[in-house]
mmCIF file of C-alpha atoms in Angstrom:
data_model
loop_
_atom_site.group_PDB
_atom_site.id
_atom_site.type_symbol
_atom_site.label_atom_id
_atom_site.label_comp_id
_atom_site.label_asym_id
_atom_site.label_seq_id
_atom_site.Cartn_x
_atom_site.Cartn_y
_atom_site.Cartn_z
ATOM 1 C CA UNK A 1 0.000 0.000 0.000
ATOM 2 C CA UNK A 2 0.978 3.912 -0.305
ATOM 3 C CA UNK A 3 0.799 7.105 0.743
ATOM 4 C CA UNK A 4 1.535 10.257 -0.488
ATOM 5 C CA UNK A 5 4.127 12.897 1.299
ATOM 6 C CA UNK A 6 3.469 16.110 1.999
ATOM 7 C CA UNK A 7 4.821 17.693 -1.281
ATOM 8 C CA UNK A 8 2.049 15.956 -2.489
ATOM 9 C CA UNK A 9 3.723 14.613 -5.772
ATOM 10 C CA UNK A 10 0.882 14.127 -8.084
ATOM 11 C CA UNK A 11 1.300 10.124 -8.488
ATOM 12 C CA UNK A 12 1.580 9.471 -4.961
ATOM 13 C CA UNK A 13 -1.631 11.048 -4.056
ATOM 14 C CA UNK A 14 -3.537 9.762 -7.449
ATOM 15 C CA UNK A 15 -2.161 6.071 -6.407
ATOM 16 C CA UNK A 16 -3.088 6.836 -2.603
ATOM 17 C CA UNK A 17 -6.522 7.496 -3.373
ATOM 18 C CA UNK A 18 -6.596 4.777 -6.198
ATOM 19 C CA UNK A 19 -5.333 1.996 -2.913
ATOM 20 C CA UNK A 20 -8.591 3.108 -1.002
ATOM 21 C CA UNK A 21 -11.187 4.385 -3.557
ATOM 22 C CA UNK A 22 -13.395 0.679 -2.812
ATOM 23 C CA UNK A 23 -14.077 1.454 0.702
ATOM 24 C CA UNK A 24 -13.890 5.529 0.525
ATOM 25 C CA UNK A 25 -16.755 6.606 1.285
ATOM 26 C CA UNK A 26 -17.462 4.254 3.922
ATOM 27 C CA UNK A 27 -14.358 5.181 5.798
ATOM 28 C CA UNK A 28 -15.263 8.968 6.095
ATOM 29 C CA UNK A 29 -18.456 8.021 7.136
ATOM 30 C CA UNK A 30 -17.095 6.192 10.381
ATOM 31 C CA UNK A 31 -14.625 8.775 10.791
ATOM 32 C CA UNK A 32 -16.460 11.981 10.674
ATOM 33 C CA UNK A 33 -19.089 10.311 12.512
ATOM 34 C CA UNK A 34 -21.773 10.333 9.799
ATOM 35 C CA UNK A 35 -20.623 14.579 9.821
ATOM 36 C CA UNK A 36 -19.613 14.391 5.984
ATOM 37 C CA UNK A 37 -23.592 13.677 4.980
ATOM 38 C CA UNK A 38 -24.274 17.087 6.441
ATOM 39 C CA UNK A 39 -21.177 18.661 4.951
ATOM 40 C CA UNK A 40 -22.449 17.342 1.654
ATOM 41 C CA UNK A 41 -25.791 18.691 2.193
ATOM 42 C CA UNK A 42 -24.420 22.282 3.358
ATOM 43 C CA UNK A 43 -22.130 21.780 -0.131
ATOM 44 C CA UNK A 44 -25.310 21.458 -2.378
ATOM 45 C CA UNK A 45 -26.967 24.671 -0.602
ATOM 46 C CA UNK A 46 -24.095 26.581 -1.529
ATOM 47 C CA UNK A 47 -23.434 25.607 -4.624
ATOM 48 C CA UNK A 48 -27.240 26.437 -5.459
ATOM 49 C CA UNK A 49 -26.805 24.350 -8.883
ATOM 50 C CA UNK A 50 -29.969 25.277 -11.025
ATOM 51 C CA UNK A 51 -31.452 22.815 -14.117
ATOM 52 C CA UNK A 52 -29.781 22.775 -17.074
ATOM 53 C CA UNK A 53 -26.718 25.076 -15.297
ATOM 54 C CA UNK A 54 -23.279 23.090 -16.645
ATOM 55 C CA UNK A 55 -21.189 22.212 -12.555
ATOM 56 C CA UNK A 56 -17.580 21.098 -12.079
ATOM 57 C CA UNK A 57 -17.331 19.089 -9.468
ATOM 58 C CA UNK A 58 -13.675 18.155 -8.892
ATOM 59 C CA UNK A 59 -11.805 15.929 -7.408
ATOM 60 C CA UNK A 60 -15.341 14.315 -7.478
ATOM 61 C CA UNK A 61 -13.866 11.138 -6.338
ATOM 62 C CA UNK A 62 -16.291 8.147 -6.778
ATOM 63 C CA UNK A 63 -19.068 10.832 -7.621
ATOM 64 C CA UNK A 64 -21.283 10.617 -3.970
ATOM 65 C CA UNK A 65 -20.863 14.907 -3.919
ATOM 66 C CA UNK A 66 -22.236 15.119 -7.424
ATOM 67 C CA UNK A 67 -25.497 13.577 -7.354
ATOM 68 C CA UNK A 68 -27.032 16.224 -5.038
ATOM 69 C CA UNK A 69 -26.373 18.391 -8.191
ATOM 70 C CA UNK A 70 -27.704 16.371 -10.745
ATOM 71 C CA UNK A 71 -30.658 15.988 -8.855
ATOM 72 C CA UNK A 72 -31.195 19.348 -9.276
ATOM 73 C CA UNK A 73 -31.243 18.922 -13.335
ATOM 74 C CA UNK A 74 -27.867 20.313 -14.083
ATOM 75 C CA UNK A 75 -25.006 18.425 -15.816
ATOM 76 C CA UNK A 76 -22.528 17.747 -13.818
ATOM 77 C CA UNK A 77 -18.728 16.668 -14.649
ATOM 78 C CA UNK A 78 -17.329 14.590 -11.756
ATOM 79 C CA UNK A 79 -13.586 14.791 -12.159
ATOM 80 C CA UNK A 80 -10.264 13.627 -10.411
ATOM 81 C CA UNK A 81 -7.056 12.505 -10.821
ATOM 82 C CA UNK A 82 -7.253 9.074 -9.216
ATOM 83 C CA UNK A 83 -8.227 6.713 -12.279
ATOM 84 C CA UNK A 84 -8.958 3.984 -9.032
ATOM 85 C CA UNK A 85 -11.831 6.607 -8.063
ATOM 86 C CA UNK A 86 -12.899 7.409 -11.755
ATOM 87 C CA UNK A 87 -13.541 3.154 -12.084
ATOM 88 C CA UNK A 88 -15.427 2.857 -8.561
ATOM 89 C CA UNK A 89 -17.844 5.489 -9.098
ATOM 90 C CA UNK A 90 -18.438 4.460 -12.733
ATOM 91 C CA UNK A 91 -19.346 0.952 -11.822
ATOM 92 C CA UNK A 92 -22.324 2.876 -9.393
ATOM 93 C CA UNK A 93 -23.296 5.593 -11.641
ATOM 94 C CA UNK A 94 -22.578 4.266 -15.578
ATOM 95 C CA UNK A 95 -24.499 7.038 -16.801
ATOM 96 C CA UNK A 96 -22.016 10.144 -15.111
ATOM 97 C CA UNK A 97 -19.767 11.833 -17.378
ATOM 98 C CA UNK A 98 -16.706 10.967 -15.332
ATOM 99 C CA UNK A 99 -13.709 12.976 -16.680
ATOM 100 C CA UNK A 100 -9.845 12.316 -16.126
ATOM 101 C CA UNK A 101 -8.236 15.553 -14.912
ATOM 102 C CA UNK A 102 -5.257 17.546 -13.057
ATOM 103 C CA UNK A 103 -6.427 20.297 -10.953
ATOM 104 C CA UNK A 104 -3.915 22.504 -12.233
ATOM 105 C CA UNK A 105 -3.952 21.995 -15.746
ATOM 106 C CA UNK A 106 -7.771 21.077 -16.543
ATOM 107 C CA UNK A 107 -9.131 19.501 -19.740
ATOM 108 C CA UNK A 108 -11.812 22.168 -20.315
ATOM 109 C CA UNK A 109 -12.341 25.157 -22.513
ATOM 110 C CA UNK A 110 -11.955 29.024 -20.658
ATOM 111 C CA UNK A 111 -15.553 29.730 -19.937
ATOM 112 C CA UNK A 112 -17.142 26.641 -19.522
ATOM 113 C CA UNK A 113 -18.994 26.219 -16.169
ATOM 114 C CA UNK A 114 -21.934 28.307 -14.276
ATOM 115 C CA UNK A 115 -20.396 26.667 -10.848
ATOM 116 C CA UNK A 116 -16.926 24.927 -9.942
ATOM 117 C CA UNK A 117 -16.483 23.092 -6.683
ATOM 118 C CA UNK A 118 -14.297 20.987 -4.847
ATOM 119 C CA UNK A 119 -14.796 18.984 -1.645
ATOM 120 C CA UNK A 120 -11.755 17.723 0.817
ATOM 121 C CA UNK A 121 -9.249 17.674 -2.367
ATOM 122 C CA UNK A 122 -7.848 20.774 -2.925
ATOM 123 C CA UNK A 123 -5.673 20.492 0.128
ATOM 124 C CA UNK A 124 -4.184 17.066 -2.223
ATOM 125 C CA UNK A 125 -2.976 19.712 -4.682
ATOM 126 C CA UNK A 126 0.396 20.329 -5.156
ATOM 127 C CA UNK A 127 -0.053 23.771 -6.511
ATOM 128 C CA UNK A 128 -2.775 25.335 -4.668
ATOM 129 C CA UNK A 129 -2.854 28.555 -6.257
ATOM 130 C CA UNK A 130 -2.471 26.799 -10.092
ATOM 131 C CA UNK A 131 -5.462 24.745 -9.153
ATOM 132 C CA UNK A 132 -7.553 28.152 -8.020
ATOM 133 C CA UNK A 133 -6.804 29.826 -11.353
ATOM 134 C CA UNK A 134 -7.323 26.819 -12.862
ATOM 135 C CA UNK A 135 -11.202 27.060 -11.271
ATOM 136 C CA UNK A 136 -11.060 30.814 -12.252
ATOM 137 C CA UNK A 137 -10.557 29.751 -16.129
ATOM 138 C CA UNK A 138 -12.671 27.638 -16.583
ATOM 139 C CA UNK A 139 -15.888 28.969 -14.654
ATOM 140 C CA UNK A 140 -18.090 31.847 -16.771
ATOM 141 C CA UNK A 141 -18.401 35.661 -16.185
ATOM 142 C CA UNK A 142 -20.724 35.947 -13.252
ATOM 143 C CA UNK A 143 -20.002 32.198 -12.089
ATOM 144 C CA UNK A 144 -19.490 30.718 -8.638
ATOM 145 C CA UNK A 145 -16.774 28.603 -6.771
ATOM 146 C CA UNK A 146 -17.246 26.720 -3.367
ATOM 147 C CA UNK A 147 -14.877 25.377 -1.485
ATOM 148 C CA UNK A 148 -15.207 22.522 1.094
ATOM 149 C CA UNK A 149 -12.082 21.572 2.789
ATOM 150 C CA UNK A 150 -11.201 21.088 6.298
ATOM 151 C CA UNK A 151 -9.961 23.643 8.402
ATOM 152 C CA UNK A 152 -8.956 24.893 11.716
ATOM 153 C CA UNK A 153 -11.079 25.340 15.058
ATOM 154 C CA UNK A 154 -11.934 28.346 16.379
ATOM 155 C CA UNK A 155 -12.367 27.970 19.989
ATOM 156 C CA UNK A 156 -8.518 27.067 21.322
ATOM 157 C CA UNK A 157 -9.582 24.039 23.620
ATOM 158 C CA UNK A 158 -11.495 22.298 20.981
ATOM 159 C CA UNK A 159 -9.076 22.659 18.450
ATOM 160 C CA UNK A 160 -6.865 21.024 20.577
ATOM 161 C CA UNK A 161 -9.125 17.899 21.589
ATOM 162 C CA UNK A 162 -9.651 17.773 17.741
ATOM 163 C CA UNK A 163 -5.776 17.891 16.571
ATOM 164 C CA UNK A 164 -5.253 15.184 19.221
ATOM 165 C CA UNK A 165 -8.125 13.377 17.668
ATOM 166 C CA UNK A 166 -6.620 13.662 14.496
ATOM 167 C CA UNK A 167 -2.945 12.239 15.596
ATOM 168 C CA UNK A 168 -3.968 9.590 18.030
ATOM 169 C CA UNK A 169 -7.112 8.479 17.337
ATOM 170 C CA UNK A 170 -7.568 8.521 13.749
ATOM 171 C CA UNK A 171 -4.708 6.283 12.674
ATOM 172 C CA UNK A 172 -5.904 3.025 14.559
ATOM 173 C CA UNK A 173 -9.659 3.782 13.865
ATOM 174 C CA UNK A 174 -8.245 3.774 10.199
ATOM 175 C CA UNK A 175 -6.975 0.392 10.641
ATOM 176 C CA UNK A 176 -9.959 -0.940 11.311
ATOM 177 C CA UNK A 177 -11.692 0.111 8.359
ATOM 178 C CA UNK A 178 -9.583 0.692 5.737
ATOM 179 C CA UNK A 179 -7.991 -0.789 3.339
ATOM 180 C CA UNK A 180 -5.000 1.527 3.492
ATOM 181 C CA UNK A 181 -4.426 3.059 7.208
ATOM 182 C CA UNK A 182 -1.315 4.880 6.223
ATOM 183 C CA UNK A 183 -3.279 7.179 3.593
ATOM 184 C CA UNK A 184 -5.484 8.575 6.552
ATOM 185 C CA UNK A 185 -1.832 9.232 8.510
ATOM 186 C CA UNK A 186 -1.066 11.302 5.422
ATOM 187 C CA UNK A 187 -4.938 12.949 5.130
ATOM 188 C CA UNK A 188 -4.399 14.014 8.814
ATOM 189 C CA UNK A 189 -0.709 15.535 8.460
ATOM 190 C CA UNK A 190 -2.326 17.422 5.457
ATOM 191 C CA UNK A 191 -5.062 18.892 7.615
ATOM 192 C CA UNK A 192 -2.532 20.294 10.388
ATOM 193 C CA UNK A 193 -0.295 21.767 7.789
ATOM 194 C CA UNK A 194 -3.222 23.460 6.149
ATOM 195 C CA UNK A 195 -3.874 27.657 5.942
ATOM 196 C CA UNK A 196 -6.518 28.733 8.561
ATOM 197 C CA UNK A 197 -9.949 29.905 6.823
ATOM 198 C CA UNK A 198 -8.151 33.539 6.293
ATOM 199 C CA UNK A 199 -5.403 32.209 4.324
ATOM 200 C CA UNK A 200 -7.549 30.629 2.194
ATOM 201 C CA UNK A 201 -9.676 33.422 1.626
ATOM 202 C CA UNK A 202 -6.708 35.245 0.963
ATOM 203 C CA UNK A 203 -5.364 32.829 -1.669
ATOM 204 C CA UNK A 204 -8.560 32.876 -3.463
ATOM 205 C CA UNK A 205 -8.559 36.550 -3.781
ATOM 206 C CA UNK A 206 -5.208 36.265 -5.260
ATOM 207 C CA UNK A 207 -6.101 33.706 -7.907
ATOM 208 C CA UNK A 208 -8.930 36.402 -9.156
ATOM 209 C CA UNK A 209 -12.144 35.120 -7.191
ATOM 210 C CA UNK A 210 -13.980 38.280 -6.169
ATOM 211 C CA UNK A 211 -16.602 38.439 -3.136
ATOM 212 C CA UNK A 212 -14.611 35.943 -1.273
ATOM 213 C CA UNK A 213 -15.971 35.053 1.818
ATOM 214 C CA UNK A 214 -16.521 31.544 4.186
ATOM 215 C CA UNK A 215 -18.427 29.832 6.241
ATOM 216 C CA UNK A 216 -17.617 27.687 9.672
ATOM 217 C CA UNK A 217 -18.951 23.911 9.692
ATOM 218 C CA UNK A 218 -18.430 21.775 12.908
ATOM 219 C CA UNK A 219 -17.020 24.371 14.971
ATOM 220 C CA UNK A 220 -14.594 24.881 12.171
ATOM 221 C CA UNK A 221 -13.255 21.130 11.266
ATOM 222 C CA UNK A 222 -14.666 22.340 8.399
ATOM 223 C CA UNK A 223 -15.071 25.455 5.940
ATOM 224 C CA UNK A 224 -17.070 26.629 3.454
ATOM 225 C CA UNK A 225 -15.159 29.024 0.983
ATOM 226 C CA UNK A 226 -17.234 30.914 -1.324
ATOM 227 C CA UNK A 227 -16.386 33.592 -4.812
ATOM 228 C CA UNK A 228 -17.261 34.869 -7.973
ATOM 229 C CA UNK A 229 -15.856 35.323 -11.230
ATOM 230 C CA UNK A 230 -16.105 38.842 -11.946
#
């Protein structure tokens, strides 16, 4: 089995996520303790897709965030890096136009999309600020990004229950229900070395995005980062 370092080298991370894509979504489940349902839910309401509106979802994974928007009667394009992830979520939804693609160089035209969004991948980037002007390109005049990632707590004592969550507990409940307990080491290193929800913000503003502005989930475990393409 692998993991991926944190320089995040592109096939490390792709053949991370391709070790564990079977049992993915299960594993988050048991380790956010059924939280990532509402996260996805609080995703959707952001993202506000509309029918017939074109919506990037990437690092889509095996495709679980995209269905709330295709419910909606939008197209979605679920797409990540991971080919392992591409295959799993294809064998559950055949009829999803699962695309191939890098974050920081994407396979779409300038223009394309009425909403972009990512959920708990663009902290696996290796060029963060690529991958945000990446999201700038290809999303219209007038069109929206969100931004689900995990972040950092606000109130000091429960950020530090949850970072000792994160280093002690996590690991061994990741042995029990994964197939690859090392990759949630790695997810968990990632989270502690990522910016606060102001650094973020900041980084978006620098890659173009205007109206920047976020949202705390869980106390802030998690945050919801939200622009516009002017």
């Amino acid at each position: 089995m692998t993991r991926a370092s944190l320089d995040k080298q592109p096939h490390e991370v792709a053949s991370m996520f391709d070790d564990v894509a079977a049992n993915y979504d299960l594993t988050n489940d048991v380790l956010s303790l059924g939280q990532d349902r509402r996260w996805r839910k609080e995703v959707a309401r952001a993202v506000n897709a509309r029918p017939a509106e074109k919506v990037l979802d990437l690092a889509a994974g095996t495709a679980t965030s995209s269905m709330s928007f295709a419910a909606t009667g939008a197209y979605v394009v679920p797409c990540d890096f991971s080919l392992g992830m591409l295959r799993e979520g294809k064998k559950r939804h055949s009829w999803m136009p699962f695309t191939a693609g890098d974050a920081t160089k994407l396979p779409f035209a300038d223009g394309v999309f009425d909403a972009v969004t990512i959920s708990f991948g663009l902290r696996n980037v290796q060029d963060t600020d690529l991958a945000l002007r990446e999201l700038y390109r290809v999303t219209k005049p007038g069109g929206r990004v969100v931004i689900c990632e995990f972040s950092h707590p606000t109130w000091a004592p429960f950020r530090t229950v949850y970072e000792e969550y994160l280093m002690r507990a996590l690991p061994p409940t990741a042995r029990a229900v994964s197939s690859n307990p090392d990759a949630y080491v790695y997810l968990a290193e990632s989270i502690r070395a990522w910016p606060d929800q102001p650094g973020l913000a900041a980084r978006l503003q620098g890659a173009g995005w205007s109206k920047v502005a976020w949202r705390d989930l869980t106390g802030g475990i998690v945050a919801l980062h939200r622009g516009v393409r002017a």
